[in-house]
PDB file of C-alpha atoms in Angstrom:
ATOM      1  CA  MET A   1     -92.961 -22.735  71.829  1.00  0.00           C
ATOM      2  CA  GLU A   2     -95.035 -23.208  68.700  1.00  0.00           C
ATOM      3  CA  LYS A   3     -95.435 -19.449  68.358  1.00  0.00           C
ATOM      4  CA  LEU A   4     -91.666 -19.009  68.679  1.00  0.00           C
ATOM      5  CA  LYS A   5     -91.100 -21.585  65.912  1.00  0.00           C
ATOM      6  CA  GLN A   6     -93.533 -19.793  63.631  1.00  0.00           C
ATOM      7  CA  ARG A   7     -91.756 -16.488  64.275  1.00  0.00           C
ATOM      8  CA  LEU A   8     -88.350 -18.016  63.567  1.00  0.00           C
ATOM      9  CA  GLY A   9     -89.734 -19.535  60.357  1.00  0.00           C
ATOM     10  CA  LYS A  10     -90.935 -16.110  59.230  1.00  0.00           C
ATOM     11  CA  ASN A  11     -87.575 -14.549  59.938  1.00  0.00           C
ATOM     12  CA  ASN A  12     -85.759 -17.306  58.033  1.00  0.00           C
ATOM     13  CA  ALA A  13     -88.004 -16.736  55.029  1.00  0.00           C
ATOM     14  CA  ILE A  14     -87.222 -13.035  55.024  1.00  0.00           C
ATOM     15  CA  GLU A  15     -83.491 -13.712  55.402  1.00  0.00           C
ATOM     16  CA  ASN A  16     -83.550 -16.071  52.366  1.00  0.00           C
ATOM     17  CA  VAL A  17     -85.470 -13.719  50.086  1.00  0.00           C
ATOM     18  CA  LEU A  18     -83.839 -10.423  51.022  1.00  0.00           C
ATOM     19  CA  ASN A  19     -80.358 -11.989  51.112  1.00  0.00           C
ATOM     20  CA  ASP A  20     -78.950 -10.369  54.243  1.00  0.00           C
ATOM     21  CA  ARG A  21     -75.313  -9.863  53.653  1.00  0.00           C
ATOM     22  CA  HIS A  22     -74.250  -7.794  56.680  1.00  0.00           C
ATOM     23  CA  VAL A  23     -70.670  -8.176  57.852  1.00  0.00           C
ATOM     24  CA  ASP A  24     -69.643  -7.574  61.440  1.00  0.00           C
ATOM     25  CA  ASP A  25     -65.919  -7.282  60.795  1.00  0.00           C
ATOM     26  CA  GLN A  26     -64.066  -4.923  63.074  1.00  0.00           C
ATOM     27  CA  GLU A  27     -63.830  -1.308  61.851  1.00  0.00           C
ATOM     28  CA  GLN A  28     -60.710  -0.606  59.712  1.00  0.00           C
ATOM     29  CA  GLU A  29     -59.272   2.723  58.607  1.00  0.00           C
ATOM     30  CA  LEU A  30     -57.480   4.445  55.730  1.00  0.00           C
ATOM     31  CA  ALA A  31     -53.951   3.477  54.929  1.00  0.00           C
ATOM     32  CA  ASP A  32     -53.315   6.297  52.474  1.00  0.00           C
ATOM     33  CA  ASP A  33     -54.344   9.948  52.973  1.00  0.00           C
ATOM     34  CA  THR A  34     -54.189  10.484  49.207  1.00  0.00           C
ATOM     35  CA  ASP A  35     -56.804   7.953  48.154  1.00  0.00           C
ATOM     36  CA  ALA A  36     -56.871   7.671  44.376  1.00  0.00           C
ATOM     37  CA  PHE A  37     -60.466   8.568  43.516  1.00  0.00           C
ATOM     38  CA  THR A  38     -61.676   9.878  40.207  1.00  0.00           C
ATOM     39  CA  ASN A  39     -61.497  13.636  39.745  1.00  0.00           C
ATOM     40  CA  SER A  40     -64.654  13.922  37.631  1.00  0.00           C
ATOM     41  CA  ALA A  41     -66.827  15.006  40.535  1.00  0.00           C
ATOM     42  CA  SER A  42     -64.199  16.176  43.024  1.00  0.00           C
ATOM     43  CA  SER A  43     -64.703  19.879  42.389  1.00  0.00           C
ATOM     44  CA  GLU A  44     -68.313  19.624  43.506  1.00  0.00           C
ATOM     45  CA  LEU A  45     -67.372  17.613  46.563  1.00  0.00           C
ATOM     46  CA  GLU A  46     -64.782  20.092  47.916  1.00  0.00           C
ATOM     47  CA  VAL A  47     -66.673  20.852  51.117  1.00  0.00           C
ATOM     48  CA  ASP A  48     -65.558  21.460  54.649  1.00  0.00           C
ATOM     49  CA  ILE A  49     -66.269  18.027  56.065  1.00  0.00           C
ATOM     50  CA  SER A  50     -64.743  18.980  59.410  1.00  0.00           C
ATOM     51  CA  LEU A  51     -67.419  21.589  59.954  1.00  0.00           C
ATOM     52  CA  ARG A  52     -70.228  19.194  59.127  1.00  0.00           C
ATOM     53  CA  LEU A  53     -68.748  16.632  61.494  1.00  0.00           C
ATOM     54  CA  LYS A  54     -69.115  19.140  64.342  1.00  0.00           C
ATOM     55  CA  LEU A  55     -72.914  19.078  64.196  1.00  0.00           C
ATOM     56  CA  SER A  56     -74.319  18.856  67.717  1.00  0.00           C
ATOM     57  CA  GLU A  57     -76.136  15.752  68.866  1.00  0.00           C
ATOM     58  CA  SER A  58     -79.322  17.756  69.243  1.00  0.00           C
ATOM     59  CA  SER A  59     -79.221  19.056  65.663  1.00  0.00           C
ATOM     60  CA  ASN A  60     -78.421  15.555  64.449  1.00  0.00           C
ATOM     61  CA  SER A  61     -81.517  14.124  66.137  1.00  0.00           C
ATOM     62  CA  VAL A  62     -83.762  16.845  64.752  1.00  0.00           C
ATOM     63  CA  HIS A  63     -82.305  16.476  61.254  1.00  0.00           C
ATOM     64  CA  GLU A  64     -82.681  12.702  61.287  1.00  0.00           C
ATOM     65  CA  LYS A  65     -86.267  13.010  62.466  1.00  0.00           C
ATOM     66  CA  ASN A  66     -87.066  15.332  59.574  1.00  0.00           C
ATOM     67  CA  CYS A  67     -85.226  13.334  56.948  1.00  0.00           C
ATOM     68  CA  SER A  68     -86.053   9.751  57.835  1.00  0.00           C
ATOM     69  CA  GLY A  69     -89.491   9.576  56.231  1.00  0.00           C
ATOM     70  CA  VAL A  70     -91.231   8.863  59.516  1.00  0.00           C
ATOM     71  CA  TYR A  71     -95.011   8.487  59.496  1.00  0.00           C
ATOM     72  CA  ASN A  72     -96.385  11.455  61.479  1.00  0.00           C
ATOM     73  CA  GLU A  73     -99.414  10.123  63.337  1.00  0.00           C
ATOM     74  CA  GLU A  74    -100.756  13.601  64.172  1.00  0.00           C
ATOM     75  CA  SER A  75    -100.417  15.414  60.863  1.00  0.00           C
ATOM     76  CA  LYS A  76    -100.522  12.404  58.514  1.00  0.00           C
ATOM     77  CA  GLU A  77     -97.912  14.202  56.430  1.00  0.00           C
ATOM     78  CA  ILE A  78     -96.592  11.403  54.315  1.00  0.00           C
ATOM     79  CA  HIS A  79     -94.666  11.867  51.112  1.00  0.00           C
ATOM     80  CA  VAL A  80     -96.516  10.605  48.037  1.00  0.00           C
ATOM     81  CA  PRO A  81     -94.605  10.832  44.736  1.00  0.00           C
ATOM     82  CA  ASP A  82     -96.201  12.905  41.989  1.00  0.00           C
ATOM     83  CA  PHE A  83     -95.076  11.368  38.714  1.00  0.00           C
ATOM     84  CA  ASP A  84     -97.013  13.938  36.672  1.00  0.00           C
ATOM     85  CA  SER A  85     -95.254  17.030  38.014  1.00  0.00           C
ATOM     86  CA  GLU A  86     -91.660  15.863  38.438  1.00  0.00           C
ATOM     87  CA  ASN A  87     -89.137  15.202  35.707  1.00  0.00           C
ATOM     88  CA  PRO A  88     -87.734  11.724  36.312  1.00  0.00           C
ATOM     89  CA  MET A  89     -84.329  12.774  35.031  1.00  0.00           C
ATOM     90  CA  SER A  90     -84.060  16.171  36.733  1.00  0.00           C
ATOM     91  CA  GLY A  91     -80.815  16.433  38.651  1.00  0.00           C
ATOM     92  CA  ARG A  92     -78.436  13.881  40.065  1.00  0.00           C
ATOM     93  CA  THR A  93     -78.444  12.581  43.635  1.00  0.00           C
ATOM     94  CA  VAL A  94     -75.907  14.106  46.000  1.00  0.00           C
ATOM     95  CA  PHE A  95     -74.349  12.001  48.761  1.00  0.00           C
ATOM     96  CA  GLU A  96     -73.078  13.886  51.817  1.00  0.00           C
ATOM     97  CA  ILE A  97     -71.830  12.509  55.097  1.00  0.00           C
ATOM     98  CA  ILE A  98     -73.276  15.039  57.487  1.00  0.00           C
ATOM     99  CA  SER A  99     -72.113  13.586  60.802  1.00  0.00           C
ATOM    100  CA  THR A 100     -70.467  10.609  62.463  1.00  0.00           C
ATOM    101  CA  ASP A 101     -70.548   8.786  65.750  1.00  0.00           C
ATOM    102  CA  THR A 102     -67.831   6.611  67.276  1.00  0.00           C
ATOM    103  CA  ILE A 103     -69.437   3.632  69.003  1.00  0.00           C
ATOM    104  CA  LYS A 104     -67.743   1.469  71.587  1.00  0.00           C
ATOM    105  CA  ASP A 105     -68.726  -2.194  71.276  1.00  0.00           C
ATOM    106  CA  GLY A 106     -67.099  -4.296  73.925  1.00  0.00           C
ATOM    107  CA  HIS A 107     -63.335  -4.120  73.401  1.00  0.00           C
ATOM    108  CA  SER A 108     -63.608  -2.567  69.912  1.00  0.00           C
ATOM    109  CA  ASN A 109     -64.844   0.684  68.424  1.00  0.00           C
ATOM    110  CA  PHE A 110     -66.435   1.511  65.078  1.00  0.00           C
ATOM    111  CA  VAL A 111     -67.668   4.641  63.328  1.00  0.00           C
ATOM    112  CA  ILE A 112     -71.245   5.262  62.152  1.00  0.00           C
ATOM    113  CA  TYR A 113     -71.465   7.466  59.065  1.00  0.00           C
ATOM    114  CA  ARG A 114     -74.740   9.357  58.422  1.00  0.00           C
ATOM    115  CA  ILE A 115     -75.272   9.757  54.685  1.00  0.00           C
ATOM    116  CA  LEU A 116     -77.675  12.447  53.461  1.00  0.00           C
ATOM    117  CA  LEU A 117     -79.265  11.842  50.024  1.00  0.00           C
ATOM    118  CA  THR A 118     -80.717  14.815  48.176  1.00  0.00           C
ATOM    119  CA  LYS A 119     -81.482  15.831  44.590  1.00  0.00           C
ATOM    120  CA  SER A 120     -79.135  18.467  43.237  1.00  0.00           C
ATOM    121  CA  SER A 121     -81.462  20.301  40.850  1.00  0.00           C
ATOM    122  CA  ILE A 122     -83.934  21.550  43.492  1.00  0.00           C
ATOM    123  CA  VAL A 123     -84.212  22.420  47.157  1.00  0.00           C
ATOM    124  CA  ASP A 124     -85.166  18.857  47.986  1.00  0.00           C
ATOM    125  CA  PRO A 125     -88.274  18.771  50.187  1.00  0.00           C
ATOM    126  CA  ASN A 126     -87.704  15.074  50.932  1.00  0.00           C
ATOM    127  CA  PRO A 127     -84.105  14.428  51.938  1.00  0.00           C
ATOM    128  CA  VAL A 128     -83.353  11.104  53.545  1.00  0.00           C
ATOM    129  CA  VAL A 129     -80.594   9.914  55.899  1.00  0.00           C
ATOM    130  CA  VAL A 130     -79.103   6.417  56.191  1.00  0.00           C
ATOM    131  CA  GLU A 131     -76.477   5.223  58.676  1.00  0.00           C
ATOM    132  CA  ARG A 132     -73.685   2.885  57.600  1.00  0.00           C
ATOM    133  CA  ARG A 133     -70.343   1.696  59.026  1.00  0.00           C
ATOM    134  CA  TYR A 134     -67.089   0.836  57.317  1.00  0.00           C
ATOM    135  CA  SER A 135     -67.912  -2.859  57.051  1.00  0.00           C
ATOM    136  CA  ASP A 136     -71.108  -1.971  55.099  1.00  0.00           C
ATOM    137  CA  PHE A 137     -69.075   0.045  52.575  1.00  0.00           C
ATOM    138  CA  GLN A 138     -66.550  -2.775  52.376  1.00  0.00           C
ATOM    139  CA  LEU A 139     -69.232  -5.374  51.707  1.00  0.00           C
ATOM    140  CA  LEU A 140     -70.773  -3.173  49.012  1.00  0.00           C
ATOM    141  CA  HIS A 141     -67.397  -2.923  47.308  1.00  0.00           C
ATOM    142  CA  GLN A 142     -66.842  -6.669  47.432  1.00  0.00           C
ATOM    143  CA  ASN A 143     -70.284  -7.495  46.041  1.00  0.00           C
ATOM    144  CA  LEU A 144     -69.984  -4.953  43.267  1.00  0.00           C
ATOM    145  CA  HIS A 145     -66.650  -6.481  42.279  1.00  0.00           C
ATOM    146  CA  LYS A 146     -68.377  -9.870  41.949  1.00  0.00           C
ATOM    147  CA  HIS A 147     -71.013  -8.536  39.583  1.00  0.00           C
ATOM    148  CA  PHE A 148     -69.259  -5.615  37.827  1.00  0.00           C
ATOM    149  CA  ASN A 149     -65.580  -6.473  37.952  1.00  0.00           C
ATOM    150  CA  GLU A 150     -64.606  -4.526  34.817  1.00  0.00           C
ATOM    151  CA  GLN A 151     -66.315  -1.305  35.911  1.00  0.00           C
ATOM    152  CA  MET A 152     -65.026  -1.639  39.474  1.00  0.00           C
ATOM    153  CA  ASP A 153     -61.420  -1.993  38.363  1.00  0.00           C
ATOM    154  CA  VAL A 154     -61.249   1.782  37.831  1.00  0.00           C
ATOM    155  CA  ILE A 155     -62.853   2.654  41.184  1.00  0.00           C
ATOM    156  CA  SER A 156     -60.643   2.927  44.248  1.00  0.00           C
ATOM    157  CA  PHE A 157     -61.751   2.063  47.735  1.00  0.00           C
ATOM    158  CA  PRO A 158     -60.215   3.323  51.011  1.00  0.00           C
ATOM    159  CA  LYS A 159     -57.551   0.906  52.121  1.00  0.00           C
ATOM    160  CA  LYS A 160     -57.277  -0.594  55.614  1.00  0.00           C
ATOM    161  CA  ARG A 161     -54.997  -0.120  58.531  1.00  0.00           C
ATOM    162  CA  LEU A 162     -55.178  -1.144  62.160  1.00  0.00           C
ATOM    163  CA  PHE A 163     -54.000   2.017  63.889  1.00  0.00           C
ATOM    164  CA  GLY A 164     -55.038   5.666  64.062  1.00  0.00           C
ATOM    165  CA  ASN A 165     -58.629   4.788  63.498  1.00  0.00           C
ATOM    166  CA  PHE A 166     -60.625   7.419  65.297  1.00  0.00           C
ATOM    167  CA  THR A 167     -58.897  10.779  64.979  1.00  0.00           C
ATOM    168  CA  PRO A 168     -61.150  13.609  63.699  1.00  0.00           C
ATOM    169  CA  LYS A 169     -58.768  14.176  60.757  1.00  0.00           C
ATOM    170  CA  THR A 170     -58.876  10.540  59.663  1.00  0.00           C
ATOM    171  CA  ILE A 171     -62.662  10.385  59.959  1.00  0.00           C
ATOM    172  CA  ALA A 172     -63.040  13.630  58.009  1.00  0.00           C
ATOM    173  CA  LYS A 173     -60.816  12.421  55.174  1.00  0.00           C
ATOM    174  CA  ARG A 174     -62.543   9.139  55.115  1.00  0.00           C
ATOM    175  CA  SER A 175     -65.974  10.763  54.998  1.00  0.00           C
ATOM    176  CA  ARG A 176     -64.925  12.776  51.957  1.00  0.00           C
ATOM    177  CA  ALA A 177     -63.566   9.620  50.336  1.00  0.00           C
ATOM    178  CA  PHE A 178     -66.845   7.776  50.825  1.00  0.00           C
ATOM    179  CA  GLU A 179     -68.779  10.702  49.332  1.00  0.00           C
ATOM    180  CA  GLN A 180     -66.620  10.520  46.235  1.00  0.00           C
ATOM    181  CA  TYR A 181     -66.912   6.725  46.144  1.00  0.00           C
ATOM    182  CA  LEU A 182     -70.743   6.742  46.179  1.00  0.00           C
ATOM    183  CA  THR A 183     -70.853   9.608  43.663  1.00  0.00           C
ATOM    184  CA  HIS A 184     -68.636   7.678  41.266  1.00  0.00           C
ATOM    185  CA  LEU A 185     -70.750   4.541  41.573  1.00  0.00           C
ATOM    186  CA  TYR A 186     -73.902   6.535  40.930  1.00  0.00           C
ATOM    187  CA  THR A 187     -72.552   7.796  37.611  1.00  0.00           C
ATOM    188  CA  ILE A 188     -72.259   4.237  36.247  1.00  0.00           C
ATOM    189  CA  ASP A 189     -75.742   3.190  35.164  1.00  0.00           C
ATOM    190  CA  GLU A 190     -75.138  -0.546  35.378  1.00  0.00           C
ATOM    191  CA  ILE A 191     -74.132  -0.113  39.031  1.00  0.00           C
ATOM    192  CA  ARG A 192     -76.616   2.596  39.949  1.00  0.00           C
ATOM    193  CA  PHE A 193     -79.629   0.488  38.897  1.00  0.00           C
ATOM    194  CA  SER A 194     -78.250  -2.757  40.296  1.00  0.00           C
ATOM    195  CA  GLN A 195     -79.831  -4.559  43.248  1.00  0.00           C
ATOM    196  CA  VAL A 196     -76.479  -4.585  45.033  1.00  0.00           C
ATOM    197  CA  PHE A 197     -76.196  -0.787  45.042  1.00  0.00           C
ATOM    198  CA  LEU A 198     -79.839  -0.316  46.038  1.00  0.00           C
ATOM    199  CA  ASP A 199     -79.567  -2.869  48.862  1.00  0.00           C
ATOM    200  CA  PHE A 200     -76.715  -0.901  50.399  1.00  0.00           C
ATOM    201  CA  PHE A 201     -79.088   1.986  51.042  1.00  0.00           C
ATOM    202  CA  CYS A 202     -82.438   0.368  51.796  1.00  0.00           C
ATOM    203  CA  LEU A 203     -82.154  -3.398  52.522  1.00  0.00           C
ATOM    204  CA  ALA A 204     -82.136  -2.858  56.300  1.00  0.00           C
ATOM    205  CA  ASP A 205     -85.273  -0.722  56.219  1.00  0.00           C
ATOM    206  CA  LEU A 206     -86.961  -3.102  53.780  1.00  0.00           C
ATOM    207  CA  LYS A 207     -86.380  -6.009  56.158  1.00  0.00           C
ATOM    208  CA  GLU A 208     -87.794  -3.972  59.034  1.00  0.00           C
ATOM    209  CA  ALA A 209     -90.835  -3.122  56.924  1.00  0.00           C
ATOM    210  CA  TYR A 210     -91.618  -6.759  56.100  1.00  0.00           C
ATOM    211  CA  ASN A 211     -90.938  -7.887  59.669  1.00  0.00           C
ATOM    212  CA  SER A 212     -93.441  -5.249  60.858  1.00  0.00           C
ATOM    213  CA  MET A 213     -96.013  -6.582  58.404  1.00  0.00           C
ATOM    214  CA  LEU A 214     -95.485 -10.128  59.663  1.00  0.00           C
ATOM    215  CA  ASP A 215     -95.939  -8.838  63.206  1.00  0.00           C
ATOM    216  CA  VAL A 216     -99.209  -7.206  62.101  1.00  0.00           C
ATOM    217  CA  GLU A 217     -97.732  -3.745  62.935  1.00  0.00           C
ATOM    218  CA  TYR A 218     -98.877  -2.080  59.764  1.00  0.00           C
ATOM    219  CA  GLU A 219     -98.454   1.535  60.840  1.00  0.00           C
ATOM    220  CA  LYS A 220     -94.856   0.760  61.778  1.00  0.00           C
ATOM    221  CA  ALA A 221     -94.438  -0.954  58.400  1.00  0.00           C
ATOM    222  CA  ILE A 222     -95.688   2.212  56.683  1.00  0.00           C
ATOM    223  CA  THR A 223     -92.867   4.158  58.346  1.00  0.00           C
ATOM    224  CA  PHE A 224     -90.188   1.854  56.959  1.00  0.00           C
ATOM    225  CA  PHE A 225     -91.750   1.466  53.497  1.00  0.00           C
ATOM    226  CA  GLN A 226     -91.991   5.248  53.307  1.00  0.00           C
ATOM    227  CA  LYS A 227     -88.265   5.614  53.940  1.00  0.00           C
ATOM    228  CA  VAL A 228     -87.497   2.892  51.373  1.00  0.00           C
ATOM    229  CA  LEU A 229     -89.617   4.786  48.865  1.00  0.00           C
ATOM    230  CA  LEU A 230     -87.656   8.003  49.453  1.00  0.00           C
ATOM    231  CA  ILE A 231     -84.364   6.154  48.971  1.00  0.00           C
ATOM    232  CA  GLN A 232     -85.532   4.378  45.815  1.00  0.00           C
ATOM    233  CA  GLU A 233     -86.619   7.679  44.288  1.00  0.00           C
ATOM    234  CA  LYS A 234     -83.181   9.151  44.914  1.00  0.00           C
ATOM    235  CA  ILE A 235     -81.363   6.187  43.420  1.00  0.00           C
ATOM    236  CA  LEU A 236     -83.658   4.925  40.682  1.00  0.00           C
ATOM    237  CA  GLY A 237     -85.661   7.976  39.609  1.00  0.00           C
ATOM    238  CA  PHE A 238     -89.347   7.446  39.017  1.00  0.00           C
ATOM    239  CA  LEU A 239     -91.743   4.947  37.379  1.00  0.00           C
ATOM    240  CA  ASN A 240     -89.481   2.041  38.276  1.00  0.00           C
ATOM    241  CA  LEU A 241     -90.906  -1.408  38.998  1.00  0.00           C
ATOM    242  CA  LYS A 242     -89.086  -1.599  42.325  1.00  0.00           C
ATOM    243  CA  ILE A 243     -90.780   1.658  43.319  1.00  0.00           C
ATOM    244  CA  GLY A 244     -94.033   0.134  42.138  1.00  0.00           C
ATOM    245  CA  GLU A 245     -93.552  -2.787  44.510  1.00  0.00           C
ATOM    246  CA  THR A 246     -92.928  -0.445  47.451  1.00  0.00           C
ATOM    247  CA  LEU A 247     -96.003   1.596  46.570  1.00  0.00           C
ATOM    248  CA  CYS A 248     -98.073  -1.605  46.432  1.00  0.00           C
ATOM    249  CA  ALA A 249     -96.844  -2.523  49.906  1.00  0.00           C
ATOM    250  CA  LEU A 250     -97.882   0.937  51.128  1.00  0.00           C
ATOM    251  CA  VAL A 251    -101.304   0.578  49.526  1.00  0.00           C
ATOM    252  CA  SER A 252    -101.892  -2.749  51.259  1.00  0.00           C
ATOM    253  CA  CYS A 253    -100.740  -1.405  54.617  1.00  0.00           C
ATOM    254  CA  CYS A 254    -102.928   1.704  54.316  1.00  0.00           C
ATOM    255  CA  GLN A 255    -105.920  -0.488  53.442  1.00  0.00           C
ATOM    256  CA  THR A 256    -105.315  -2.587  56.520  1.00  0.00           C
ATOM    257  CA  VAL A 257    -105.225   0.436  58.845  1.00  0.00           C
ATOM    258  CA  GLU A 258    -108.164   1.937  56.910  1.00  0.00           C
ATOM    259  CA  ASP A 259    -106.296   5.011  55.786  1.00  0.00           C
ATOM    260  CA  ASP A 260    -108.198   4.799  52.529  1.00  0.00           C
ATOM    261  CA  MET A 261    -107.437   8.245  51.137  1.00  0.00           C
ATOM    262  CA  MET A 262    -103.704   7.799  51.550  1.00  0.00           C
ATOM    263  CA  GLY A 263    -103.892   4.283  50.166  1.00  0.00           C
ATOM    264  CA  LEU A 264    -105.646   5.568  47.040  1.00  0.00           C
ATOM    265  CA  LYS A 265    -103.002   8.260  46.533  1.00  0.00           C
ATOM    266  CA  TYR A 266    -100.266   5.641  46.682  1.00  0.00           C
ATOM    267  CA  GLY A 267    -102.315   3.347  44.435  1.00  0.00           C
ATOM    268  CA  ARG A 268    -102.790   5.892  41.664  1.00  0.00           C
ATOM    269  CA  GLN A 269     -99.037   6.500  41.521  1.00  0.00           C
ATOM    270  CA  ALA A 270     -98.316   2.759  41.618  1.00  0.00           C
ATOM    271  CA  LEU A 271    -100.586   2.174  38.600  1.00  0.00           C
ATOM    272  CA  LYS A 272     -98.332   4.526  36.610  1.00  0.00           C
ATOM    273  CA  CYS A 273     -95.353   2.306  37.385  1.00  0.00           C
ATOM    274  CA  TYR A 274     -97.168  -0.643  35.766  1.00  0.00           C
ATOM    275  CA  ALA A 275     -98.528   1.262  32.747  1.00  0.00           C
ATOM    276  CA  ASN A 276     -96.391  -0.825  30.377  1.00  0.00           C
ATOM    277  CA  HIS A 277     -96.241  -3.892  32.595  1.00  0.00           C
ATOM    278  CA  GLU A 278     -99.827  -5.113  32.829  1.00  0.00           C
ATOM    279  CA  GLU A 279     -98.702  -8.743  32.969  1.00  0.00           C
ATOM    280  CA  ASN A 280     -96.869  -8.071  36.229  1.00  0.00           C
ATOM    281  CA  LYS A 281     -98.307 -10.022  39.165  1.00  0.00           C
ATOM    282  CA  TYR A 282     -98.950  -6.818  41.112  1.00  0.00           C
ATOM    283  CA  TYR A 283    -101.006  -5.051  38.420  1.00  0.00           C
ATOM    284  CA  LEU A 284    -104.476  -6.660  38.654  1.00  0.00           C
ATOM    285  CA  PRO A 285    -104.544  -6.933  42.473  1.00  0.00           C
ATOM    286  CA  LEU A 286    -103.418  -3.281  42.631  1.00  0.00           C
ATOM    287  CA  LEU A 287    -106.134  -2.270  40.168  1.00  0.00           C
ATOM    288  CA  GLN A 288    -108.665  -4.186  42.254  1.00  0.00           C
ATOM    289  CA  SER A 289    -107.522  -2.411  45.423  1.00  0.00           C
ATOM    290  CA  CYS A 290    -107.768   0.985  43.725  1.00  0.00           C
ATOM    291  CA  VAL A 291    -111.359   0.268  42.621  1.00  0.00           C
ATOM    292  CA  HIS A 292    -112.266  -0.697  46.169  1.00  0.00           C
ATOM    293  CA  LEU A 293    -110.562   2.389  47.613  1.00  0.00           C
ATOM    294  CA  CYS A 294    -112.370   4.621  45.156  1.00  0.00           C
ATOM    295  CA  TRP A 295    -115.651   3.111  46.346  1.00  0.00           C
ATOM    296  CA  LYS A 296    -114.734   3.617  50.020  1.00  0.00           C
ATOM    297  CA  THR A 297    -113.619   7.242  49.550  1.00  0.00           C
ATOM    298  CA  GLY A 298    -116.493   8.190  47.273  1.00  0.00           C
ATOM    299  CA  GLU A 299    -114.334   8.847  44.230  1.00  0.00           C
ATOM    300  CA  ASP A 300    -115.316   7.862  40.707  1.00  0.00           C
ATOM    301  CA  LYS A 301    -114.343   4.246  40.120  1.00  0.00           C
ATOM    302  CA  ALA A 302    -116.026   3.717  36.726  1.00  0.00           C
ATOM    303  CA  LYS A 303    -112.901   4.007  34.556  1.00  0.00           C
ATOM    304  CA  LEU A 304    -110.719   1.820  36.782  1.00  0.00           C
ATOM    305  CA  GLU A 305    -113.497  -0.730  37.167  1.00  0.00           C
ATOM    306  CA  GLU A 306    -113.941  -0.925  33.410  1.00  0.00           C
ATOM    307  CA  ILE A 307    -110.222  -1.560  32.928  1.00  0.00           C
ATOM    308  CA  LEU A 308    -110.271  -4.180  35.672  1.00  0.00           C
ATOM    309  CA  ASN A 309    -113.221  -6.034  34.143  1.00  0.00           C
ATOM    310  CA  GLN A 310    -111.531  -6.073  30.749  1.00  0.00           C
ATOM    311  CA  ARG A 311    -108.220  -7.316  32.100  1.00  0.00           C
ATOM    312  CA  LYS A 312    -109.498 -10.036  34.417  1.00  0.00           C
ATOM    313  CA  ARG A 313    -111.710 -11.905  31.954  1.00  0.00           C
ATOM    314  CA  ASP A 314    -109.463 -14.936  32.204  1.00  0.00           C
ATOM    315  CA  SER A 315    -108.953 -14.568  35.952  1.00  0.00           C
ATOM    316  CA  LYS A 316    -111.875 -15.795  38.023  1.00  0.00           C
ATOM    317  CA  ASP A 317    -110.552 -14.942  41.487  1.00  0.00           C
ATOM    318  CA  LEU A 318    -107.850 -12.385  42.002  1.00  0.00           C
ATOM    319  CA  PRO A 319    -105.602 -12.583  45.056  1.00  0.00           C
ATOM    320  CA  SER A 320    -105.637  -9.607  47.389  1.00  0.00           C
ATOM    321  CA  LEU A 321    -102.824  -7.100  47.028  1.00  0.00           C
ATOM    322  CA  LEU A 322    -101.746  -7.834  50.589  1.00  0.00           C
ATOM    323  CA  SER A 323    -101.337 -11.541  49.811  1.00  0.00           C
ATOM    324  CA  VAL A 324     -99.245 -10.706  46.726  1.00  0.00           C
ATOM    325  CA  VAL A 325     -97.018  -8.441  48.808  1.00  0.00           C
ATOM    326  CA  HIS A 326     -96.581 -11.241  51.391  1.00  0.00           C
ATOM    327  CA  SER A 327     -95.862 -13.825  48.698  1.00  0.00           C
ATOM    328  CA  SER A 328     -93.014 -11.669  47.381  1.00  0.00           C
ATOM    329  CA  VAL A 329     -91.208 -12.201  50.666  1.00  0.00           C
ATOM    330  CA  ILE A 330     -92.354 -15.560  51.972  1.00  0.00           C
ATOM    331  CA  LEU A 331     -91.925 -18.099  49.180  1.00  0.00           C
TER     332      LEU A 331
END
């Protein structure tokens, strides 16, 4: 019983910090086939949605496996961002609904939309797929209106109706409308870089990542943090503090499972995120972890150690990076 109470306490802490705002309202559908979306990006979004909605279940499962950022235990092929070789501003992110599933839940049905995120300027080697339902889109729209009412006044959202929900034509039109909706939001910087917009794409995986850490399942946590990292790169670009936090979580997880080489790769990229933010609570513990990882992998630690010694003169005992990551969730 005591163990159950502790577990419930952990879950409540995560719920409070990550602000779970999921809505389980019944699925609703379009009321108007001529939804009034902006035309600024429509020419690029004129695609045959009906063809993409005919993807077989087998191809869907393979595609999702390749795009989800899953930790491959055999090959250890994990994406690590390279902030030196990529232009942070190269290309916009493209949102495509590549397939759907109609799910029966008791006496009601709802549609799952699989959204593919890719960079437009290159053949993206790291696409990522997220699944959302209508109520998730609806909640996003409501929350954005609360924080960005003026900007949202010019953005239309698919209206509701109670009948004709699940015909292929309706789902196809609706998929195209959601593509346009996300594309429009992405073009508005205040919305694109907001926590509300980012949460729509990665809050669920972030919660799973922290839950896995609390359950001491660090390899599982790596899987979820890796997917969060891919999403954040698509939405935010590079060298962002939120990306830095995710990289720090990956460093601490890799240290725990003694994947020191991978942890150091993540750590070196994370340090670049904090280059102009040395007062950030993550910076010194991250620097300390990188020094330790250099020592364990046999790489030169002299430069990093010198910087660490200079910066921590007023700090007698630094917390571990893992404890800082935990403190960011459990207050």
